[in-house]
CSV table of C-alpha atoms in Angstrom, one decimal:
chain,number,residue,atom,x,y,z
A,13,MET,CA,140.5,405.1,105.2
A,14,ILE,CA,137.3,405.9,103.3
A,15,ARG,CA,134.3,406.8,105.5
A,16,MET,CA,130.9,405.3,105.0
A,17,ASN,CA,129.5,408.6,103.7
A,18,GLN,CA,132.2,408.9,101.1
A,19,PHE,CA,131.8,405.3,100.1
A,20,MET,CA,128.0,405.9,99.5
A,21,LYS,CA,128.8,408.9,97.4
A,22,ILE,CA,131.2,407.0,95.2
A,23,CYS,CA,128.8,404.1,94.8
A,24,LEU,CA,125.9,406.5,94.0
A,25,GLY,CA,128.1,408.3,91.4
A,26,GLY,CA,129.1,405.0,89.8
A,27,ALA,CA,125.6,403.9,89.6
A,28,LEU,CA,124.5,407.2,88.0
A,29,MET,CA,127.3,406.8,85.4
A,30,VAL,CA,126.1,403.3,84.5
A,31,VAL,CA,122.5,404.3,84.2
A,32,THR,CA,123.2,407.4,82.0
A,33,LEU,CA,125.7,405.5,79.7
A,34,ALA,CA,123.5,402.4,79.3
A,35,PRO,CA,121.5,402.4,76.1
A,36,VAL,CA,117.8,402.9,76.6
A,37,ALA,CA,115.8,399.8,75.4
A,38,ARG,CA,112.8,400.8,73.4
A,39,ALA,CA,109.7,399.1,74.6
A,40,ASP,CA,107.4,397.4,72.2
A,41,ASP,CA,104.4,399.5,71.3
A,42,PHE,CA,101.0,398.0,70.7
A,43,LYS,CA,98.1,399.5,68.7
A,44,LEU,CA,94.5,398.4,68.5
A,45,SER,CA,93.0,398.0,65.0
A,46,ASN,CA,90.6,400.7,63.9
A,47,ASN,CA,88.3,398.3,62.1
A,48,GLN,CA,86.4,396.3,64.7
A,49,ARG,CA,83.2,394.4,63.6
A,50,ILE,CA,80.3,392.8,65.4
A,51,ALA,CA,77.9,390.2,64.2
A,52,CYS,CA,74.9,388.9,66.0
A,53,SER,CA,72.4,386.0,65.4
A,54,ARG,CA,69.2,385.0,67.0
A,55,GLY,CA,67.6,381.6,67.5
A,56,LEU,CA,64.4,380.2,68.9
A,57,SER,CA,64.5,377.3,71.3
A,58,ALA,CA,61.8,374.9,72.5
A,59,GLY,CA,59.5,376.5,75.1
A,60,LYS,CA,59.6,379.9,73.5
A,61,LEU,CA,63.1,380.8,74.6
A,62,ASN,CA,65.0,383.3,72.6
A,63,THR,CA,68.8,383.3,72.3
A,64,ALA,CA,70.9,386.1,70.9
A,65,THR,CA,74.6,385.6,70.3
A,66,CYS,CA,77.0,388.4,69.4
A,67,LYS,CA,80.6,388.1,68.5
A,68,SER,CA,83.2,390.8,67.8
A,69,TYR,CA,86.9,390.7,66.7
A,70,ALA,CA,89.7,393.2,67.1
A,71,TYR,CA,93.4,393.0,66.5
A,72,LEU,CA,96.3,394.1,68.7
A,73,PHE,CA,99.4,394.8,66.7
A,74,ASN,CA,103.0,395.1,67.9
A,75,VAL,CA,104.3,398.1,65.8
A,76,LYS,CA,107.9,397.1,66.4
A,77,THR,CA,107.9,393.4,65.5
A,78,SER,CA,104.8,393.1,63.3
A,79,GLU,CA,103.5,390.3,65.5
A,80,TYR,CA,99.8,390.6,66.2
A,81,PHE,CA,97.0,389.1,68.3
A,82,ARG,CA,93.5,388.2,66.9
A,83,CYS,CA,91.1,388.9,69.8
A,84,SER,CA,87.5,387.9,70.0
A,85,VAL,CA,84.7,388.5,72.5
A,86,SER,CA,81.2,386.9,72.5
A,87,LEU,CA,78.1,387.2,74.5
A,88,ALA,CA,75.1,384.8,74.4
A,89,LEU,CA,71.9,385.9,76.0
A,90,THR,CA,68.9,383.5,76.6
A,91,ARG,CA,65.5,384.9,77.7
A,92,ASP,CA,61.9,384.0,77.7
A,93,ASN,CA,59.0,386.4,77.5
A,94,LYS,CA,59.5,387.7,81.0
A,95,GLU,CA,63.1,387.6,82.1
A,96,VAL,CA,66.8,387.0,81.2
A,97,ILE,CA,67.6,383.4,82.0
A,98,ASN,CA,71.2,383.0,81.1
A,99,VAL,CA,74.1,385.2,80.0
A,100,GLN,CA,77.4,383.7,78.9
A,101,THR,CA,80.6,385.5,77.8
A,102,ASP,CA,83.8,384.1,76.2
A,103,GLY,CA,86.8,385.6,74.6
A,104,GLY,CA,90.6,386.0,74.4
A,105,CYS,CA,93.5,386.8,72.1
A,106,THR,CA,95.5,384.4,70.0
A,107,LYS,CA,99.1,385.3,69.0
A,108,LYS,CA,99.8,385.2,65.3
A,109,PRO,CA,103.1,385.1,63.5
A,110,ARG,CA,105.1,388.2,62.4
A,111,ILE,CA,104.1,389.8,59.1
A,112,PHE,CA,107.6,391.2,58.5
A,113,GLU,CA,110.9,389.4,59.3
A,114,THR,CA,112.7,392.4,60.8
A,115,ASP,CA,112.0,394.9,63.5
A,116,SER,CA,111.0,398.4,62.4
A,117,ASN,CA,108.1,400.9,62.9
A,118,TYR,CA,105.0,399.4,61.4
A,119,SER,CA,101.3,400.4,60.9
A,120,PHE,CA,98.4,398.1,60.2
A,121,ASP,CA,94.7,397.6,59.9
A,122,ALA,CA,92.5,394.5,59.8
A,123,THR,CA,89.0,393.5,58.7
A,124,GLU,CA,86.8,390.5,59.1
A,125,THR,CA,84.7,388.9,56.4
A,126,GLU,CA,80.9,389.1,56.7
A,127,PRO,CA,79.3,386.3,58.7
A,128,PRO,CA,78.5,383.1,56.8
A,129,ASN,CA,75.3,382.7,54.9
A,130,THR,CA,73.7,379.7,53.2
A,131,ASN,CA,76.0,380.2,50.2
A,132,SER,CA,79.2,380.0,52.3
A,133,PHE,CA,81.3,377.2,51.0
A,134,PHE,CA,84.4,377.8,53.2
A,135,GLY,CA,82.7,377.9,56.6
A,136,PRO,CA,83.0,380.9,58.8
A,137,GLY,CA,85.0,383.1,56.4
A,138,GLY,CA,88.3,384.8,57.3
A,139,TYR,CA,90.1,388.0,57.8
A,140,ALA,CA,92.6,390.4,56.2
A,141,ILE,CA,95.5,392.2,57.7
A,142,TRP,CA,97.3,395.1,56.1
A,143,ALA,CA,100.7,396.2,57.5
A,144,SER,CA,103.1,398.8,56.3
A,145,ASP,CA,106.6,399.9,57.3
A,146,ASN,CA,106.5,403.5,58.5
A,147,SER,CA,110.1,404.1,57.6
A,148,ALA,CA,110.0,402.7,54.1
A,149,GLN,CA,107.7,402.3,51.1
A,150,LYS,CA,106.7,398.7,52.1
A,151,VAL,CA,103.2,397.3,52.3
A,152,ARG,CA,102.1,393.7,52.9
A,153,GLY,CA,98.6,392.4,52.6
A,154,CYS,CA,97.6,389.1,54.2
A,155,ILE,CA,94.4,387.0,53.9
A,156,THR,CA,93.5,384.1,56.2
A,157,ILE,CA,90.4,382.0,55.4
A,158,SER,CA,89.0,378.8,56.8
A,159,SER,CA,89.6,375.8,54.5
A,160,GLY,CA,86.4,374.1,55.8
A,161,LEU,CA,88.6,371.2,56.7
A,162,GLY,CA,89.7,372.3,60.2
A,163,SER,CA,92.7,374.4,59.3
A,164,ASP,CA,93.2,378.0,58.2
A,165,ILE,CA,95.0,379.0,55.1
A,166,SER,CA,97.0,382.2,55.3
A,167,LYS,CA,99.0,383.9,52.6
A,168,CYS,CA,100.8,387.3,52.5
A,169,LEU,CA,101.8,389.4,49.4
A,170,ASP,CA,104.2,392.3,49.2
A,171,MET,CA,102.7,395.2,47.2
A,172,THR,CA,104.4,396.6,44.2
A,173,PHE,CA,104.4,400.3,43.4
A,174,GLN,CA,104.2,401.5,39.8
């Protein structure tokens, strides 16, 4: 008859064999874009109140799947001549679709367009994402712009090498 001590050793040895033989699952790696931007605007309100609003965007990229998140943070500050009256913050990240169809080891960068001006026809502008496969000569550029009609238009193009 097997004793409890021997039984524990056998179970522990079996568990160690399963752990060492099981394939190690590679976790997804996320990288933050290197090209963050900030844009601020100021406005005057009735009663000599000043409001400054700043907004910044960044991108978080899954280097394994090529999915990414477009993140934004904003701060609005309202003050009069003597004190700060109100501070509001907002932000979050929105998941975007994959840039490449298959898993690999990717790099990327992103940039935002300049803030709108009086000549802006398409509303708030857009952004560009560049992604490359670190294990192959493969680069894809994507541009997303506001249509001015409530929806964004996004297109990607594979680069050719000559």
